[in-house]
Coordinates of C-alpha atoms and ligand atoms in Angstrom, one line a residue:
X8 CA -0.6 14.2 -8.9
X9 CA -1.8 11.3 -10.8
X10 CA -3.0 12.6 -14.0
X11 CA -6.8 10.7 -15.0
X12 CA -5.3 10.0 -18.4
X13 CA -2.4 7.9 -16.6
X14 CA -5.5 6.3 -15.1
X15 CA -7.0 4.9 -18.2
X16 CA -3.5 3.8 -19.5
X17 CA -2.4 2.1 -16.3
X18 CA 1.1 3.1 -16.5
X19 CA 2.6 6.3 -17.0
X20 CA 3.1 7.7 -20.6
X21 CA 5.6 10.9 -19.7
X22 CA 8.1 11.1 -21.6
X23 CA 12.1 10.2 -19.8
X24 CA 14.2 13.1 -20.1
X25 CA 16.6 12.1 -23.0
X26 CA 20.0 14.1 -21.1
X27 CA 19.6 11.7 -18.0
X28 CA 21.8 8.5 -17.5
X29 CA 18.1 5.9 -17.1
X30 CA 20.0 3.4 -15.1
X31 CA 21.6 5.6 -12.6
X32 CA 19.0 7.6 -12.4
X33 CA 16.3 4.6 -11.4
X34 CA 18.6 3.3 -9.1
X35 CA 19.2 6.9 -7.5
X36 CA 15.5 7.2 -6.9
X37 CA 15.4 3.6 -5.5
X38 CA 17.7 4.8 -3.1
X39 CA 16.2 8.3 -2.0
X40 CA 12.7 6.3 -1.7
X41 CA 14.7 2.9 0.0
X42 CA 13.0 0.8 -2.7
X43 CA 14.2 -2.5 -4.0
X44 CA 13.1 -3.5 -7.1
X45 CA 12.3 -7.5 -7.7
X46 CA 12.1 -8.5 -11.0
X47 CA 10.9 -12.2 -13.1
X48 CA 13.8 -13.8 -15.6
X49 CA 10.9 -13.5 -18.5
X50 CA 11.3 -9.6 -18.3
X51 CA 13.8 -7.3 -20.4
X52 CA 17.4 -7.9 -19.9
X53 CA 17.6 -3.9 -18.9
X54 CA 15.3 -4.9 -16.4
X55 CA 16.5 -7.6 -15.1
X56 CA 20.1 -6.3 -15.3
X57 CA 19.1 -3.0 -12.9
X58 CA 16.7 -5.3 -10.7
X59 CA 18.5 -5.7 -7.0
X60 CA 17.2 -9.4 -7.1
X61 CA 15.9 -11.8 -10.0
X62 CA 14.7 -15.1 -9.6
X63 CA 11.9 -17.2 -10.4
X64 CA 7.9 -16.8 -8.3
X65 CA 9.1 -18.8 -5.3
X66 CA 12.5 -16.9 -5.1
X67 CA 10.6 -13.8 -5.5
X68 CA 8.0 -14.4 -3.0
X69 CA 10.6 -14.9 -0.5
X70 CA 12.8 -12.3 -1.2
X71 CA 9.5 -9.6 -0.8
X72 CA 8.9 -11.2 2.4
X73 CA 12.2 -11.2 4.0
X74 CA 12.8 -7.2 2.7
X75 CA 13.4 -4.1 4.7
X76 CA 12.6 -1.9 1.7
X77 CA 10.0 1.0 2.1
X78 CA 8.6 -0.3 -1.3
X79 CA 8.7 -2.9 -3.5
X80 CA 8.5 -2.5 -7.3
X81 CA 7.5 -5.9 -9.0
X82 CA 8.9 -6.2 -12.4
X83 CA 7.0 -8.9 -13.7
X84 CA 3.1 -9.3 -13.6
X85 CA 0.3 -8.5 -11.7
X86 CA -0.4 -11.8 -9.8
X87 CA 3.7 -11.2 -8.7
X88 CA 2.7 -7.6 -7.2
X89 CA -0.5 -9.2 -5.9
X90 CA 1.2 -11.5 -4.3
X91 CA 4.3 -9.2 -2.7
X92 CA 1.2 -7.2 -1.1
X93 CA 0.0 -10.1 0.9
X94 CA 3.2 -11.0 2.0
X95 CA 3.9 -7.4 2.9
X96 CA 0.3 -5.2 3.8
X97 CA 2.2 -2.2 5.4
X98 CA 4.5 -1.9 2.0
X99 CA 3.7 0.1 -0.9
X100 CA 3.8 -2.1 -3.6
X101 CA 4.6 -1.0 -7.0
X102 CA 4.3 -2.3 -10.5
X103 CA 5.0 -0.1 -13.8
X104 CA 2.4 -1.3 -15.8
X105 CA -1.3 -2.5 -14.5
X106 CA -2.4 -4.4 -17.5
X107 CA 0.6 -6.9 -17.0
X108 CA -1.4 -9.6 -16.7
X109 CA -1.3 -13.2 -16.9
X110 CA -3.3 -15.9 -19.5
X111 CA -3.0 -18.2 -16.4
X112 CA -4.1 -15.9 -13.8
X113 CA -6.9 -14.9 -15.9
X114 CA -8.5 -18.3 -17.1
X115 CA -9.8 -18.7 -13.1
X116 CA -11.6 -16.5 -12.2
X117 CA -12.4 -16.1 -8.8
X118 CA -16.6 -16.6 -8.9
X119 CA -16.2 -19.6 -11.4
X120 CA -13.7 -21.6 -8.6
X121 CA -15.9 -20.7 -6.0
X122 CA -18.5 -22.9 -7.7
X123 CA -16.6 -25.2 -8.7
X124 CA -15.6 -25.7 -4.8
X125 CA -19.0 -25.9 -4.2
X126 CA -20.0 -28.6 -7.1
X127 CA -17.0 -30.7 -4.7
X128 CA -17.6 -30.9 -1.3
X129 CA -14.1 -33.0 0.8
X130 CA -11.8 -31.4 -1.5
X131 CA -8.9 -29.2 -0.9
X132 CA -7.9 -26.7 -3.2
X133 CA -4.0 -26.2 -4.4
X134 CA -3.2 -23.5 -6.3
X135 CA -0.5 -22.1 -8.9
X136 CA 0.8 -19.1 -7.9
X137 CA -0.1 -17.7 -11.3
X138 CA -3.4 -16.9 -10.0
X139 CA -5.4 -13.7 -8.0
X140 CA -5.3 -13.0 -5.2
X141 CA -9.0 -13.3 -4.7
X142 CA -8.5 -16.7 -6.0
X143 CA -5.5 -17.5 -3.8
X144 CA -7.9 -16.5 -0.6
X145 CA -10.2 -19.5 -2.1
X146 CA -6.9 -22.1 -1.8
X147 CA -5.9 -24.1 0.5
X148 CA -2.0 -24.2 -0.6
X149 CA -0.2 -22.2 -3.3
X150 CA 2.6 -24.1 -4.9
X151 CA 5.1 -22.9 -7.7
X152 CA 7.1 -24.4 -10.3
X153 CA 9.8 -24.7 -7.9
X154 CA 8.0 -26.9 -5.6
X155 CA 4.6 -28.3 -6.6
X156 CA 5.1 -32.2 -6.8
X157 CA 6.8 -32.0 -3.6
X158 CA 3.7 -29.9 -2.1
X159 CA 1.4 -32.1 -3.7
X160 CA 3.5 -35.2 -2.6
X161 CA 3.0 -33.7 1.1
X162 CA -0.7 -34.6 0.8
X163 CA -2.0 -38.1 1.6
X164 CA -2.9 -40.2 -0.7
X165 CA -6.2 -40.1 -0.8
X166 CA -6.9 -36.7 -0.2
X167 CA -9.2 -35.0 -3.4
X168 CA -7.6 -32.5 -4.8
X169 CA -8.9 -29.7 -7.1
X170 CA -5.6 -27.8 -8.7
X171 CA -5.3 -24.9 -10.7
X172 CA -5.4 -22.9 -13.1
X173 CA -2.4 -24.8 -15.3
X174 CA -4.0 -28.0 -16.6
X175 CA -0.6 -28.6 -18.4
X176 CA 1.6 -28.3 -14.9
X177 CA -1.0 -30.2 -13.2
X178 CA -1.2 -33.1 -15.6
X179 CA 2.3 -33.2 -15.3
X180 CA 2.2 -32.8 -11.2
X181 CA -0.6 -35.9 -11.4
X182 CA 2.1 -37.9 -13.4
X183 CA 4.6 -37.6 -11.2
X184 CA 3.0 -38.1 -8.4
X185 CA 0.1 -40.7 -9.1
X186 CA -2.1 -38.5 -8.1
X187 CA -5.4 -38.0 -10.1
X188 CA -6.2 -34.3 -9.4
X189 CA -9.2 -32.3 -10.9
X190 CA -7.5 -29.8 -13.4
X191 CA -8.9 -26.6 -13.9
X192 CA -8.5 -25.7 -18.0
X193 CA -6.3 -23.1 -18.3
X194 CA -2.7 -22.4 -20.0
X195 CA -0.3 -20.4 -20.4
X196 CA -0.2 -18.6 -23.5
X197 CA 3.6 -19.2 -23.7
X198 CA 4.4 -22.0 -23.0
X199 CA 0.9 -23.4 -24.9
X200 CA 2.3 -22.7 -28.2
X201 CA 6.0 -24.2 -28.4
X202 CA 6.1 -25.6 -31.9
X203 CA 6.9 -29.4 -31.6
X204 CA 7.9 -30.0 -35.4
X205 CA 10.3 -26.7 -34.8
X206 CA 11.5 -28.9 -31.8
X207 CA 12.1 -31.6 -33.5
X208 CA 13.9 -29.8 -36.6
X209 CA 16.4 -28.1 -33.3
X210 CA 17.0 -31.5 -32.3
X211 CA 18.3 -32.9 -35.6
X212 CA 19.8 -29.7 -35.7
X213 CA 21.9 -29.7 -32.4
X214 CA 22.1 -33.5 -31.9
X215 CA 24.1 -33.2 -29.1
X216 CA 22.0 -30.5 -27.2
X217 CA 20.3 -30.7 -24.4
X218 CA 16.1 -30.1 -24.1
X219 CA 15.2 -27.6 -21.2
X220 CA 11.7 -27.5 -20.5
X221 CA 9.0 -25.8 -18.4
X222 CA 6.4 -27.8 -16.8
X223 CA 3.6 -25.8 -18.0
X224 CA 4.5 -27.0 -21.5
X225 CA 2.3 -29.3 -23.3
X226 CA 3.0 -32.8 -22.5
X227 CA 4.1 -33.6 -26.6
X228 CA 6.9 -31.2 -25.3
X229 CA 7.8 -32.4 -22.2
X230 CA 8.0 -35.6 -23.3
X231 CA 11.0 -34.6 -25.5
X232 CA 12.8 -33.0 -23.0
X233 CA 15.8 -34.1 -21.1
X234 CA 15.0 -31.6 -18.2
X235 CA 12.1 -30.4 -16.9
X236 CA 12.0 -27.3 -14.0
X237 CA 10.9 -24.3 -12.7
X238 CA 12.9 -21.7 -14.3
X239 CA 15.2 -21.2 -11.7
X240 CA 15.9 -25.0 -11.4
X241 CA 16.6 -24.7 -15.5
X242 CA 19.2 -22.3 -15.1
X243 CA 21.1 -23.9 -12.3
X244 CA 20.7 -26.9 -14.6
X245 CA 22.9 -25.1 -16.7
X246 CA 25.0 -23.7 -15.0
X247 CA 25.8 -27.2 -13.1
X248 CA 26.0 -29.0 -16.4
X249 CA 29.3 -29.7 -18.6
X250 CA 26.9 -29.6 -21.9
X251 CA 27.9 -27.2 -24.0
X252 CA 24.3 -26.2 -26.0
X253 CA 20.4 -26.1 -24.3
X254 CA 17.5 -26.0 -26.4
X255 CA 15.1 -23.8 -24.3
X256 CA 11.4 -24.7 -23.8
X257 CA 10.8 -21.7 -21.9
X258 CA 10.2 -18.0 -22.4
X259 CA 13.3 -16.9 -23.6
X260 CA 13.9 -14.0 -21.2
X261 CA 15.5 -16.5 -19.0
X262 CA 18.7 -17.4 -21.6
X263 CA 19.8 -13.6 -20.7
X264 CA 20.8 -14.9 -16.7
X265 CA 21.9 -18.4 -18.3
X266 CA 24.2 -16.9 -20.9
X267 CA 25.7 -14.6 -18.2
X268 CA 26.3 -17.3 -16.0
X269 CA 27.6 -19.9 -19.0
X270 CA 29.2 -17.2 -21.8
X271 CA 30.9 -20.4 -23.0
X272 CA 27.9 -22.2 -23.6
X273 CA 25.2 -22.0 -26.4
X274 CA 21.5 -21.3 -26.0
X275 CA 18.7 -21.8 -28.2
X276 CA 14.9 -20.8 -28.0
X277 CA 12.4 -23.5 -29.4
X278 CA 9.8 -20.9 -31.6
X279 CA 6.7 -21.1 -31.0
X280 CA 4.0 -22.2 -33.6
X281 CA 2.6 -18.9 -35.2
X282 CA 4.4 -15.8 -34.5
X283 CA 1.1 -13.3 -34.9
X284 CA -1.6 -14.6 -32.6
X285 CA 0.0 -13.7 -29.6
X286 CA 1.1 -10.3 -30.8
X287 CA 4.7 -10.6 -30.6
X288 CA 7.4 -11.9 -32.8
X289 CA 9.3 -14.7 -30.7
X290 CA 8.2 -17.0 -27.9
X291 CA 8.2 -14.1 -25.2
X292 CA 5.6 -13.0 -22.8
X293 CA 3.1 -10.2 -23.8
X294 CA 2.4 -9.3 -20.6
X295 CA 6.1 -9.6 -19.1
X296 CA 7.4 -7.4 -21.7
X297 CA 5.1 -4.2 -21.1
X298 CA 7.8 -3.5 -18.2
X299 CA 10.3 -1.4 -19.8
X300 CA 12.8 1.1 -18.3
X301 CA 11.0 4.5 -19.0
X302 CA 8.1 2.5 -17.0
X303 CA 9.9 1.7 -14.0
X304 CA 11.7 5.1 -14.0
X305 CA 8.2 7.1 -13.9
X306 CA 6.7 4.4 -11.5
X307 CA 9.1 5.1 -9.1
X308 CA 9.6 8.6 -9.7
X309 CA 5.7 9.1 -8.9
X310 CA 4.8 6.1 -6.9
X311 CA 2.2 4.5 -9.3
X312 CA 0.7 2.0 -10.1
X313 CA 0.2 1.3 -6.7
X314 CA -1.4 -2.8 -6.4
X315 CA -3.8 -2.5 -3.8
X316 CA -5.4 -5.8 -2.3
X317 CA -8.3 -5.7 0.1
X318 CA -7.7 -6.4 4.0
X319 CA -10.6 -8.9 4.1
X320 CA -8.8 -10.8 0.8
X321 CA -5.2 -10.4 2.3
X322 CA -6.0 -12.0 5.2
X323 CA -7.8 -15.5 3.4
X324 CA -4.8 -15.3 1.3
X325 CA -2.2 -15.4 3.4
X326 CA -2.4 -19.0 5.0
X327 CA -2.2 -20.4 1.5
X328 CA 0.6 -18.8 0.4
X329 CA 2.3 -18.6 4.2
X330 CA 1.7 -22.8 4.0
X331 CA 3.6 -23.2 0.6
X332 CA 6.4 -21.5 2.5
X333 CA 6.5 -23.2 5.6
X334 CA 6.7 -26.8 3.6
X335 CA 9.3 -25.8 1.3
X336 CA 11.1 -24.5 4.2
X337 CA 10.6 -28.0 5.9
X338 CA 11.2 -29.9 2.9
X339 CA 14.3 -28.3 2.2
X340 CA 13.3 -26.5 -1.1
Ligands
LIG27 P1 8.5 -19.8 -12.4 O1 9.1 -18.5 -12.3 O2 7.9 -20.3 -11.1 O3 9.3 -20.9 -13.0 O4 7.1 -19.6 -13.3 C1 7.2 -19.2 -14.6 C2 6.1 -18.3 -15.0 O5 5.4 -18.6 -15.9 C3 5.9 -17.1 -14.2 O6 4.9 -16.4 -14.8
LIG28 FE1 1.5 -16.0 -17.3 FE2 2.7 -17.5 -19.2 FE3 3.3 -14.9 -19.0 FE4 4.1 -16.6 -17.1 S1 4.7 -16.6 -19.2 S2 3.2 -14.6 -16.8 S3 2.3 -18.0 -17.0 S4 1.3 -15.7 -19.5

């Protein structure tokens, strides 16, 4: 029974027992319930160590699509679950905490692009896949970090193009590409606040380092990076390279999988510019970090929060999402 108080949280507040081994016991219930349980490099290294797959928003996508499981539990954010429902209507899709949302996701809402669309007749709408899925069902093609100048790129020249929500990824995309997309205004609260004079201090610091960035940086940033990739692209980065130290301008869950992968090698986070705003203390992601294990062992124990996407919505949102597949796939991505 879900209790109405669990309701108002939107997670699960009962206490773990304290006598039970929490990893074996969340990956006994994931195999009593056949549940696999996908979760985002920004999330806790418990979590991400007892995930059966990690990866960045275009690995997970396709890993929720190609799954057998009865039920998927999304350790990341909202949009993520959102998304692993479309992909997968007949699967119960889990997440351990509803209010893991997203600054991206949020800045566009769905009414507000619908009349935007409207204020521009002749153009096609691509979207981040940091978004709704109401919004998504208003989009012609999702991209990711992973492949977005490529998906762009795919377009003709002169197509008009509306992106969104990441005004930073797509000024970057529009720079790559020569493209001169309309940007919707929104950030990530993350990766908006990298300090560029604690940056620069790293760099004199570490002159030998190397600068890792994420595209939805500002551009002061990414101009001072050597690299510049979807987190998953970042860490292969590493793990490819014979440089021995990284200066990371991304959320700093990630440097958990790269330091497993490169023990020898030496990771550093760039801080971000206040520490209080954003109600945490380093440069991680508010909303990725209210997964924790006692979460995921109740939401799996009792099958809640369920995300729940409309059939009318699933079915708009689908081809855009189904498209940013079907080119990566062709172009090799
Ligand atoms: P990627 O996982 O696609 O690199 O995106 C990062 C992100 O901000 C996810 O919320
Ligand atoms: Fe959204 Fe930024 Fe958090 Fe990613 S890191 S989930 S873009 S707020």
């Amino acid at each position: 029974m879900i209790k109405e108080s669990w309701k108002t949280l939107g997670y699960i507040d009962e206490p773990v027992p304290t006598d039970i081994d929490l990893p074996a016991a969340i990956r006994q219930l994931c195999k009593e319930k056949n549940a696999i349980i996908l979760a985002h490099y920004y999330t806790d290294k418990s979590l991400q160590d007892i995930a059966d797959f990690i990866g960045d928003s275009l690995a997970l996508a396709r890993k929720a699509a190609a799954t057998t499981a009865d039920i998927i539990v999304m350790v990341g954010v909202h949009f993520m679950g959102e998304t692993n429902k479309i992909l997968c209507p007949d699967k119960k899709v889990l997440i351990p905490d509803m209010n893991a949302s997203c600054s991206l996701a949020e800045s566009c809402p769905a009414d507000k692009l619908a009349a935007f669309k409207k204020e521009h007749p002749g153009y096609k709408v691509i979207s981040y896949v940091n978004t709704t899925a109401a919004v998504k069902a208003l989009t012609d093609v999702v991209v990711t970090s992973a492949n977005a100048c490529e998906i762009v790129e795919s377009f003709p020249k002169d197509e008009k193009l509306i992106f969104g929500p990441d005004r930073n990824l797509g000024a970057y995309i529009n720079a790559q590409t020569g493209r001169n997309m309309l940007l919707w205004d929104g950030a990530c609260l993350v990766h908006e606040r990298f300090s560029v004079e604690k940056l620069l201090d790293l760099k004199k610091q570490y002159p030998e380092a190397k600068v890792l960035a994420h595209p939805e940086c500002k551009n002061i940033i990414l101009q001072l990076a050597d690299v510049i990739g979807s987190t998953a692209a970042l860490l292969r980065y590493t793990i490819h390279s014979t440089d021995p130290t990284f200066i990371i301008a991304t959320e700093s869950g990630i440097i958990h999988e790269m330091q497993k992968n490169s023990p020898d090698k030496t990771f550093i986070p760039v801080p971000p510019e206040t520490t209080e705003s954003i109600g945490c203390h380093c440069n991680e992601c508010a909303y990725m970090r209210m997964n924790s294990m006692e979460k995921l062992y109740n939401c799996l124990k009792y099958e809640w929060p369920e995300i729940h996407v409309s059939d009318d919505v699933i079915q708009q949102a689908i081809r855009p999402i189904d498209a940013m597949l079907d080119i990566s796939k062709k172009l090799g991505l």
